[in-house]
Coordinates of C-alpha atoms in Angstrom, one line a residue:
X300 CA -46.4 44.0 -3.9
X301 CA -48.6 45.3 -6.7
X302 CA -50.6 42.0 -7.6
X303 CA -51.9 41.4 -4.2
X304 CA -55.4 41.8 -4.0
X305 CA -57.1 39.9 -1.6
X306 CA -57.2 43.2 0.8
X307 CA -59.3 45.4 -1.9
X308 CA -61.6 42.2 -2.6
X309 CA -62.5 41.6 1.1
X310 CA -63.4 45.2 1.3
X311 CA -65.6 44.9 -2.3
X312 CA -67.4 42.3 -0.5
X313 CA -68.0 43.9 2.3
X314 CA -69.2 46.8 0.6
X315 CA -71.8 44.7 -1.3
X316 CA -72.8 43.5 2.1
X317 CA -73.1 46.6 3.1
X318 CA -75.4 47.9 0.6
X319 CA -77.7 44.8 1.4
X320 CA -77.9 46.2 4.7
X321 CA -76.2 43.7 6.5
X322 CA -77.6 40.7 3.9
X323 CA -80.2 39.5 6.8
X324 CA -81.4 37.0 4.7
X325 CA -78.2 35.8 4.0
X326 CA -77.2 35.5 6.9
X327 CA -80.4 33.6 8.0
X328 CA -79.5 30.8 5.3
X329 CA -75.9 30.7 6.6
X330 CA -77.2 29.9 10.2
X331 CA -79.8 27.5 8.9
X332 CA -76.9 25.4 7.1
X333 CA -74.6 25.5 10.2
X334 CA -77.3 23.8 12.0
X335 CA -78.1 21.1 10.1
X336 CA -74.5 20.6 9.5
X337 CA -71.6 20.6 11.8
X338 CA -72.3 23.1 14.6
X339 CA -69.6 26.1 14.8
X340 CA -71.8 28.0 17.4
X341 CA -70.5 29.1 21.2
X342 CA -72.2 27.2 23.8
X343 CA -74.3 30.8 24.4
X344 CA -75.7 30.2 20.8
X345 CA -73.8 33.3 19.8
X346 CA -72.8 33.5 16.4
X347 CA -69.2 32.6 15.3
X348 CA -68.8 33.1 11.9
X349 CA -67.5 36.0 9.7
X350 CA -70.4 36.7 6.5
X351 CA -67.0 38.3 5.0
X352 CA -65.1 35.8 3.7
X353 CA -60.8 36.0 3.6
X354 CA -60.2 36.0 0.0
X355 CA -56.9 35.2 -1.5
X356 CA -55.3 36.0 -5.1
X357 CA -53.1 34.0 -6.7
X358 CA -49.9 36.0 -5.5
X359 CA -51.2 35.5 -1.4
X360 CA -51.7 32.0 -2.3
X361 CA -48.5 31.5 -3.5
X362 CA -46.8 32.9 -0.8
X363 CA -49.0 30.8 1.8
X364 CA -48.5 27.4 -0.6
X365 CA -45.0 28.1 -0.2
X366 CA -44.3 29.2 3.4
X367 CA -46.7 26.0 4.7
X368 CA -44.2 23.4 2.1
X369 CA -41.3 25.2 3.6
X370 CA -41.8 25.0 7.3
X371 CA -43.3 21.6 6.8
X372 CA -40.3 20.6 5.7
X373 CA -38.6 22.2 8.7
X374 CA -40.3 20.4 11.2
X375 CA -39.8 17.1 9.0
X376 CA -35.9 17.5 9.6
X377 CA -36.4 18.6 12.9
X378 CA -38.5 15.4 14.2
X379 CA -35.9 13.5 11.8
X380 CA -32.8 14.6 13.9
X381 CA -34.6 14.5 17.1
X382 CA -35.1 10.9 17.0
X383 CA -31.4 10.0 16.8
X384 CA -29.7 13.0 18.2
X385 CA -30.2 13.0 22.7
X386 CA -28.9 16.9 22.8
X387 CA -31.7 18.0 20.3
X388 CA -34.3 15.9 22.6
X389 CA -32.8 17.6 25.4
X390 CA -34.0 21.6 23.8
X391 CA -37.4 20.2 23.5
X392 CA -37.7 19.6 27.9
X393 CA -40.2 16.9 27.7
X394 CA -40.7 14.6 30.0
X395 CA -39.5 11.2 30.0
X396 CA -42.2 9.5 29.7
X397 CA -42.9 11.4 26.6
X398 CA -39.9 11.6 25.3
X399 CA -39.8 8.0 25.5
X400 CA -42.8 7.6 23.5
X401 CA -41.8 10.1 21.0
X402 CA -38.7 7.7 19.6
X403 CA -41.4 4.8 18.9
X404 CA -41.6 3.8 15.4
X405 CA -44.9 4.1 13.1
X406 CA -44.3 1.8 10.3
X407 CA -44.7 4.3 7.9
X408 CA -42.4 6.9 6.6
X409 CA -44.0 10.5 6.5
X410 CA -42.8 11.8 10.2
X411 CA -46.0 14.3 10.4
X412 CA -49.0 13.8 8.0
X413 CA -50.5 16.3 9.6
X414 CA -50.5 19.7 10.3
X415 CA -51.9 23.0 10.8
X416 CA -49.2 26.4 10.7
X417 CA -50.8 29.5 12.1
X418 CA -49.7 32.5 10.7
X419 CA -50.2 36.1 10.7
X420 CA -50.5 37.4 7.3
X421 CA -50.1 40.8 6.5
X422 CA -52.3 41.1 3.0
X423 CA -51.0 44.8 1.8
X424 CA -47.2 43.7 2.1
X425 CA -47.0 39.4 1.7
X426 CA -45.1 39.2 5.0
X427 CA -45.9 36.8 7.4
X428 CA -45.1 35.4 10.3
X429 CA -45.6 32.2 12.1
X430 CA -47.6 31.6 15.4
X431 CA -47.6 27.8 16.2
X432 CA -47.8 24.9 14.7
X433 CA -49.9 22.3 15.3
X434 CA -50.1 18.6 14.0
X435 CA -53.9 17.7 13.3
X436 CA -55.8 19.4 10.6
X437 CA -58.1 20.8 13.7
X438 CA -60.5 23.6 12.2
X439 CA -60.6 21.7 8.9
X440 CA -64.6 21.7 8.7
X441 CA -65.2 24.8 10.4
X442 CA -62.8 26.0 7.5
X443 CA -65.4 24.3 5.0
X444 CA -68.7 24.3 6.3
X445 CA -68.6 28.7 6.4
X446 CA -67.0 29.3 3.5
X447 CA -70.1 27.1 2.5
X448 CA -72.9 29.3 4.7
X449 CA -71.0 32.6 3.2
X450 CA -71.7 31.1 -0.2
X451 CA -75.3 30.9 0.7
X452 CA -75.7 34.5 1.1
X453 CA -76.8 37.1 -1.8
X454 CA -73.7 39.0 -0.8
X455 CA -71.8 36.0 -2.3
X456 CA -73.5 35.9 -5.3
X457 CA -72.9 39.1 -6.3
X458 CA -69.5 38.7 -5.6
X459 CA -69.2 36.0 -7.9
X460 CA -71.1 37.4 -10.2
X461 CA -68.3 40.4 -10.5
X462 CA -65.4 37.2 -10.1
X463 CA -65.7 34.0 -12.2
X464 CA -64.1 31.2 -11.1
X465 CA -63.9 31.3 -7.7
X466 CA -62.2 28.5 -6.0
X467 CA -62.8 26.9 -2.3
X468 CA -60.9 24.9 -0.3
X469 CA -62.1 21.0 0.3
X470 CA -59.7 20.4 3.1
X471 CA -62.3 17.4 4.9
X472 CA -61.2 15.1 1.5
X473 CA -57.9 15.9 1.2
X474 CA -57.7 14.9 5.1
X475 CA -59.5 12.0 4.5
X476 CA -57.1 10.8 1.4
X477 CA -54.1 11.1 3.4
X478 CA -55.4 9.2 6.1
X479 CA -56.1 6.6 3.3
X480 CA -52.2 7.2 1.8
X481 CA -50.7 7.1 5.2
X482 CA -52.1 3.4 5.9
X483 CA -51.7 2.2 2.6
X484 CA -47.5 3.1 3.5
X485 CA -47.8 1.4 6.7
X486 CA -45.6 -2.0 6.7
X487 CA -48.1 -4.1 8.6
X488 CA -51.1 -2.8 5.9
X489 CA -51.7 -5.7 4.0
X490 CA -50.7 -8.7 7.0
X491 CA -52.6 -11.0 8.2
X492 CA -56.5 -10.1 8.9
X493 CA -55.3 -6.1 7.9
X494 CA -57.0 -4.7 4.6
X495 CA -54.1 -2.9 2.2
X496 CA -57.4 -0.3 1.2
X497 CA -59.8 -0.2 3.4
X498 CA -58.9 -0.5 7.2
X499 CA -61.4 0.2 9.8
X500 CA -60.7 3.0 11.3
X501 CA -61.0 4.4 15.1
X502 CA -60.8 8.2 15.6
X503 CA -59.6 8.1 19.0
X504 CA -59.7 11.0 21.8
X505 CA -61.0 12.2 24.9
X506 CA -64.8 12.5 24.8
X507 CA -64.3 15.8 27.2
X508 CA -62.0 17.3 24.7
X509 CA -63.0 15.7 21.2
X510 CA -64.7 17.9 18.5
X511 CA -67.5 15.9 17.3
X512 CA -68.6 17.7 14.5
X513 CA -65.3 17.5 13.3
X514 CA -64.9 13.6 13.6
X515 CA -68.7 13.3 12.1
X516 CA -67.6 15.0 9.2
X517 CA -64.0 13.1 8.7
X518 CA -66.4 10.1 9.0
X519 CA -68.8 10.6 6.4
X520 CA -66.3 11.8 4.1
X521 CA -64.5 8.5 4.4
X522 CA -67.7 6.6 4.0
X523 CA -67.5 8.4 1.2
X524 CA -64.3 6.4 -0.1
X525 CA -65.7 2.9 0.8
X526 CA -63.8 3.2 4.8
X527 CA -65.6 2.4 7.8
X528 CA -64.7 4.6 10.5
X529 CA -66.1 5.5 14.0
X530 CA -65.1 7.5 17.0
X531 CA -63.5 5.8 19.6
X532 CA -63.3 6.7 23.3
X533 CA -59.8 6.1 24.5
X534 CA -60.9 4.9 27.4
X535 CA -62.7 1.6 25.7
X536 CA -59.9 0.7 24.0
X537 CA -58.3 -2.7 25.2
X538 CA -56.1 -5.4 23.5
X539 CA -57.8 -8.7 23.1
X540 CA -56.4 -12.0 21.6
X541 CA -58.6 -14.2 19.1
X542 CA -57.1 -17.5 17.8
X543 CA -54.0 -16.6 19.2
X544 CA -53.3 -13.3 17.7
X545 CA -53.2 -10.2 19.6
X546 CA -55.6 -7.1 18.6
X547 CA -56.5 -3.6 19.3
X548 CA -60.2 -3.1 20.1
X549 CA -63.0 -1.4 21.3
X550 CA -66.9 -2.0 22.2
X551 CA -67.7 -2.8 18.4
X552 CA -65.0 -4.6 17.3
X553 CA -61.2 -4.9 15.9
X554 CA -59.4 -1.5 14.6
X555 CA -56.4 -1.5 12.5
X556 CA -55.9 2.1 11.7
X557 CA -56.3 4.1 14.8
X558 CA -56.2 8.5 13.7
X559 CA -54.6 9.5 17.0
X560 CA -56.3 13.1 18.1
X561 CA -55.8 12.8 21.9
X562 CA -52.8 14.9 22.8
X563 CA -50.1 12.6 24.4
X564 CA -49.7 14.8 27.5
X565 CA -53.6 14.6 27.9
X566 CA -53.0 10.4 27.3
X567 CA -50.5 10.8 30.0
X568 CA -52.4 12.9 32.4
X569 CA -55.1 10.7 32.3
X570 CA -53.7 7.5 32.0
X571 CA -56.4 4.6 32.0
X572 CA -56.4 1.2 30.6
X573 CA -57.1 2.3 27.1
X574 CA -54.4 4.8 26.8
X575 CA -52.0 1.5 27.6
X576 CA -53.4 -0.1 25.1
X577 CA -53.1 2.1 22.1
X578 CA -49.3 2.4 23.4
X579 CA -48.9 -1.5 23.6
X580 CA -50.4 -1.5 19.6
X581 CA -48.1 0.9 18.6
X582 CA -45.7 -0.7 19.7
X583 CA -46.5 -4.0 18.6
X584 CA -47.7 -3.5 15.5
X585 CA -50.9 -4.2 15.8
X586 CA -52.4 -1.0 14.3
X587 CA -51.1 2.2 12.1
X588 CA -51.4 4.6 14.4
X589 CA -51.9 7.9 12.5
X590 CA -50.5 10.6 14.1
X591 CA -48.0 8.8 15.9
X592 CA -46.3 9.9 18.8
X593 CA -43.3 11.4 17.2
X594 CA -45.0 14.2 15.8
X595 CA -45.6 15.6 19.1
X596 CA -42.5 17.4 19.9
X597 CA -43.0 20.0 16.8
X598 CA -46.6 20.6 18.2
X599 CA -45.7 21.9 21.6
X600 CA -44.8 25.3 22.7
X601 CA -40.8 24.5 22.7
X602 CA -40.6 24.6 19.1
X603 CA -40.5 28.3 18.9
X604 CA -37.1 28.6 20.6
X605 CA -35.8 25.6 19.7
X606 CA -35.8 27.0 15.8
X607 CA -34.1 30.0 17.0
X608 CA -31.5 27.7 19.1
X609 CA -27.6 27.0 17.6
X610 CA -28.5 23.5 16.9
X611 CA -30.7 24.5 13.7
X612 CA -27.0 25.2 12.5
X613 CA -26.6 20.9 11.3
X614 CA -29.8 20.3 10.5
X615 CA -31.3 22.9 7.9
X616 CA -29.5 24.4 5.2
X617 CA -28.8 28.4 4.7
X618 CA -32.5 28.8 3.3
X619 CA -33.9 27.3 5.6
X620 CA -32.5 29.2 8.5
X621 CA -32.8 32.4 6.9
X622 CA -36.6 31.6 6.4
X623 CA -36.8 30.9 10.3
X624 CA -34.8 33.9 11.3
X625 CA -37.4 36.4 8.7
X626 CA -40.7 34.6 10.1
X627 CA -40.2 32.5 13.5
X628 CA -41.1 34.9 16.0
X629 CA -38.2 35.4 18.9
X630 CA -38.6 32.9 21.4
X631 CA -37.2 31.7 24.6
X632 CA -38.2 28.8 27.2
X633 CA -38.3 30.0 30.9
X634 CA -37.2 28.3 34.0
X635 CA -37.8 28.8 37.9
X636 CA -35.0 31.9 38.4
X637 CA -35.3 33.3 34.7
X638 CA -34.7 37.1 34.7
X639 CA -38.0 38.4 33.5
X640 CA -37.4 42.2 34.0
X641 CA -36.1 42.7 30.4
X642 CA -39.7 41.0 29.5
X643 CA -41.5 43.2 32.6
X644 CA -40.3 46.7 31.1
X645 CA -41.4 45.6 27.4
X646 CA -44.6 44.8 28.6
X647 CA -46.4 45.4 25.1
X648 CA -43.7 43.3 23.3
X649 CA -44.2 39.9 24.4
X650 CA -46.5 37.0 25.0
X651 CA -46.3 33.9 27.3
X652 CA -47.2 30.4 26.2
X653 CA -47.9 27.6 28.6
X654 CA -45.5 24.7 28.3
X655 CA -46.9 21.8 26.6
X656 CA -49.1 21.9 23.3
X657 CA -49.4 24.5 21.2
X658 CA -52.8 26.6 21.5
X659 CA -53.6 29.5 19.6
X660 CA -56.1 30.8 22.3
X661 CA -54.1 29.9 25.8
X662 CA -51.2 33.1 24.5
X663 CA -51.6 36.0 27.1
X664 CA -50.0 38.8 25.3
X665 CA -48.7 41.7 27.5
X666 CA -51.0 44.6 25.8
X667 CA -53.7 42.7 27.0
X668 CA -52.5 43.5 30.6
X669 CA -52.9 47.0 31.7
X670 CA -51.6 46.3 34.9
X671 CA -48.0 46.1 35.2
X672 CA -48.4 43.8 38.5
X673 CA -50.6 41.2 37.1
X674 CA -48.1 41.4 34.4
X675 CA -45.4 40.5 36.4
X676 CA -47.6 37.6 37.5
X677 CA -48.4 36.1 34.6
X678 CA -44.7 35.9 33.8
X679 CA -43.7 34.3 37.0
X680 CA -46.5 31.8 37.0
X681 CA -44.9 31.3 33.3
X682 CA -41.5 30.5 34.3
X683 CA -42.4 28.2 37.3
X684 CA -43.9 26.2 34.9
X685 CA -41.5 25.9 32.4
X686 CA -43.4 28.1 29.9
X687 CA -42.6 30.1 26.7
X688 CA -42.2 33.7 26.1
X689 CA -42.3 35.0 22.4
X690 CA -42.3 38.9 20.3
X691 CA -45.4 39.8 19.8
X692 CA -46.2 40.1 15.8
X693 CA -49.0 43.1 15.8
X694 CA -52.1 41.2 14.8
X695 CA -53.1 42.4 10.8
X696 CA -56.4 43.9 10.8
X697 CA -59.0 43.5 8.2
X698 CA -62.6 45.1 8.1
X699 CA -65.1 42.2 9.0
X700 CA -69.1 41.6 8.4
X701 CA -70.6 39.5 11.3
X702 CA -72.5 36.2 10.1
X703 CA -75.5 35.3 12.0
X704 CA -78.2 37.1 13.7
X705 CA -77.0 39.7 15.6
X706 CA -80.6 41.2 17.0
X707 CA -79.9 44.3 19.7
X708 CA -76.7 45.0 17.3
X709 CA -76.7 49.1 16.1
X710 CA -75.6 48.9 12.7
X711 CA -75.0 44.8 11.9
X712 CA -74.0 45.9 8.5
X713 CA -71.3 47.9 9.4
X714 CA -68.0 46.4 9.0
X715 CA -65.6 46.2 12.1
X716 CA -62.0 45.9 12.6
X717 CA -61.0 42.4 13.8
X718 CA -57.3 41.0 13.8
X719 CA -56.8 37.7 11.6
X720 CA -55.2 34.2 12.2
X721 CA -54.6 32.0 9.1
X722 CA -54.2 28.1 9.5
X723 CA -52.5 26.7 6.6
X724 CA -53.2 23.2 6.1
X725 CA -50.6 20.6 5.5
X726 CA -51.4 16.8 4.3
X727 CA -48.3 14.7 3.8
X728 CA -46.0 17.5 3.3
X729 CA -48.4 19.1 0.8
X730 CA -50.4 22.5 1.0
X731 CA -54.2 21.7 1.2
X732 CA -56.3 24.6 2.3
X733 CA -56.8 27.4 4.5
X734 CA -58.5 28.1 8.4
X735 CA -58.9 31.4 8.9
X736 CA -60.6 33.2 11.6
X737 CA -60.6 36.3 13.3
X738 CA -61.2 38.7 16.8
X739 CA -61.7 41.9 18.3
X740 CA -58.9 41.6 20.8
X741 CA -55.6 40.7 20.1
X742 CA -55.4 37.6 18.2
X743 CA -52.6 36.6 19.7
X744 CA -53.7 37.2 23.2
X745 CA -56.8 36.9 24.5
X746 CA -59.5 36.2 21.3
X747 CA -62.5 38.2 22.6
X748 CA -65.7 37.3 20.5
X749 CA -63.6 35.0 18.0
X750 CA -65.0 34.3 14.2
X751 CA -64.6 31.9 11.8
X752 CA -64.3 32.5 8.5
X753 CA -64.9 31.0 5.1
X754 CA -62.3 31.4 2.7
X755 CA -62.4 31.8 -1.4
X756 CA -59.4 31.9 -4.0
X757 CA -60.0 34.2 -6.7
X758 CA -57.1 34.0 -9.2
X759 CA -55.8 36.6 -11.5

């Protein structure tokens, strides 16, 4: 396609970059914001962010806008037939305890208001093909706070200085107003002690596995809108009864919207007091509980196969399929006892998948493996477990200017070849931004030295 450009800008830019030397300075200022805002650094205090930007036209962003709407409304019809149809349940293998869970209503209509599609991109041709899908907006203000640090740099400005207009991406607000939109629907919103427009809010996960930054930043951006929200450990959550009504609540007080980010099989493995409570409010009614429980079967690794699967043959129409069959990658569920040799001699073909929730950085690609045996291993431990294995799609490979200070590094202005990762952002149904991010190993197997990446729209 003539009219994508996005490949030639990326390259301008790092070009400029290059003829700063690297942009030192720039770079400097980019670390100096991601400190004093929400860290994106590795535990070693490496740096983890690309100075290069991804940068979209308006034909990639097209395409992206319309392939997120599109499976979005896939996995909307999937979840909707799931819920009254037992042989569909069956494809997904959960267990019954979650499966159970899964079929409890929210009070609200929109089956997933959130979620992010990974996809690699291919920025010469437009093709693109999907690599999971999950159903928070996780990455949402790494996505925002380095396309920030990149604009920081002198590389960026003249950039922009050769392309007016330049758009970014604001995912952090648009997050924040569908949280608002999403209780707003809910049918209990304006009852009793309830507030129709501004619930308080409990951001509830596993301390162990919760991104703080993250939740600081949803915070503050609904602070921003007049909400008081707060992170809650799931663990203090309990339900307590005041003047005879029943309520959800933690250490500080009542919540009435609770923005679900623990993983339901991680609530199930570590079952405690508070993870029976938020059940027992969902259930009851006594809070919206955003990201409920349904949307969990879309998120997990049995989605894949389940797309491919004869069912899909009721439930989405000729388009539909035909865009599943053009950019679901081949998948297929293993068991104890599958035949694996077929997957054993096309070693450099495939990649497993744990079973459970989808994870861009837990895929083991077989051209990762240069042993055959371990190979092998991998893909028996893979079907004992219950696991996934899925065609590999060739990572697309894009030149790539480190951010950060890389001292002891030979040339850090020279640009290196990393493969790319795009999560497309959806809030109630509707395209809202771009994650992209980047490695110098397979990025669909193991991730190496992974990037973030800012990202910048510049239309024609």
């Amino acid at each position: 396609m003539a009219n994508l450009r996005g490949r030639v800008l990326e390259e301008e830019f790092c070009n400029i970059a290059a003829e700063l030397e690297g942009d030192a300075e720039g770079k400097a200022r980019g670390d100096a914001y991601l400190r004093a805002a929400h860290s994106v650094a590795n535990r070693d205090g490496s740096s983890t962010w690309a100075l290069s930007p991804k940068v979209l036209g308006s034909a990639e962003l097209e395409i992206l806008s319309d392939a997120s709407e599109t499976m979005g409304r896939i996995i909307e019809k999937v979840t909707a037939r799931y819920l009254k149809d037992a042989d569909l349940r069956a494809l997904f293998g959960l267990p019954a305890e979650q499966e159970e869970l899964t079929l409890m209503p929210t009070g609200y209509e929109q089956l997933i208001p959130f979620a992010r599609l990974d996809v690699i991109f291919n920025q010469e041709t437009g093709d693109f093909s999907f690599a999971g899908v999950a159903t928070t907006p996780a990455g949402m203000t790494a996505a925002v706070d380095v396309t920030r640090a990149v604009q920081l740099s002198e590389a960026y400005h003249r950039f922009a200085e050769r392309h007016h207009g330049i758009e970014t991406f604001d995912i952090s607000r648009e997050v924040a107003s569908a949280l608002r939109e999403t209780y707003t629907s809910w049918a209990n919103a304006d009852t009793g002690t309830h507030h129709p427009d501004r619930p308080v809010v409990g951001i509830v996960d596993f301390p162990e596995s919760s991104n703080s930054g993250e939740f600081a930043d949803l915070i503050e951006r609904l602070a921003d809108e007049g909400v008081f929200a707060r992170f809650v450990d799931i663990r203090e959550l309990r339900i307590e009864e005041a003047a005879g009504v029943r309520r959800l609540v933690d250490g500080e007080g009542p919540i009435t919207c609770v923005y679900r980010r623990a993983p339901l099989a991680e609530m199930l493995e570590k079952r405690c007091e508070g993870s029976d409570a938020l059940i027992e409010a969902a259930r009851r009614g006594m809070a919206c509980v955003i990201g409920g429980f349904r949307a969990w079967p879309v998120a997990t690794n049995a989605l894949f196969p389940v797309l491919h699967s004869e069912a899909m043959e009721s439930i989405l129409d000729p388009q539909e399929l035909a865009f599943v069959r053009a950019h679901v990658p081949e998948a297929y569920v293993l068991s104890h006892g599958s035949d694996v040799s077929r997957y054993l001699a096309e070693q450099d073909e495939w990649l497993v998948r744990p079973a459970g929730g989808y994870r861009a950085s837990e895929a083991v690609a077989g051209e990762d493996r240069m042993d055959r045996d371990e190979w092998w291993r991998v893909l028996l431990a893979c079907s004992e477990e219950g696991g996934m294995v899925e065609r590999l799609v060739p990572a697309y490979r894009t030149p790539v200017v480190v951010g950060g200070s890389q001292e002891g590094d030979a040339n850090p202005a020279e640009p290196a070849m990393a493969g790319n990762l795009l999560g497309l952002f959806l809030c109630r149904g509707k395209f809202s931004g771009v994650y992209a991010r980047c490695g110098f190993e397979n990025v669909m197997g193991t991730w190496g030295h992974r990037l973030d990446m800012g990202c910048l729209v510049v239309r024609d």
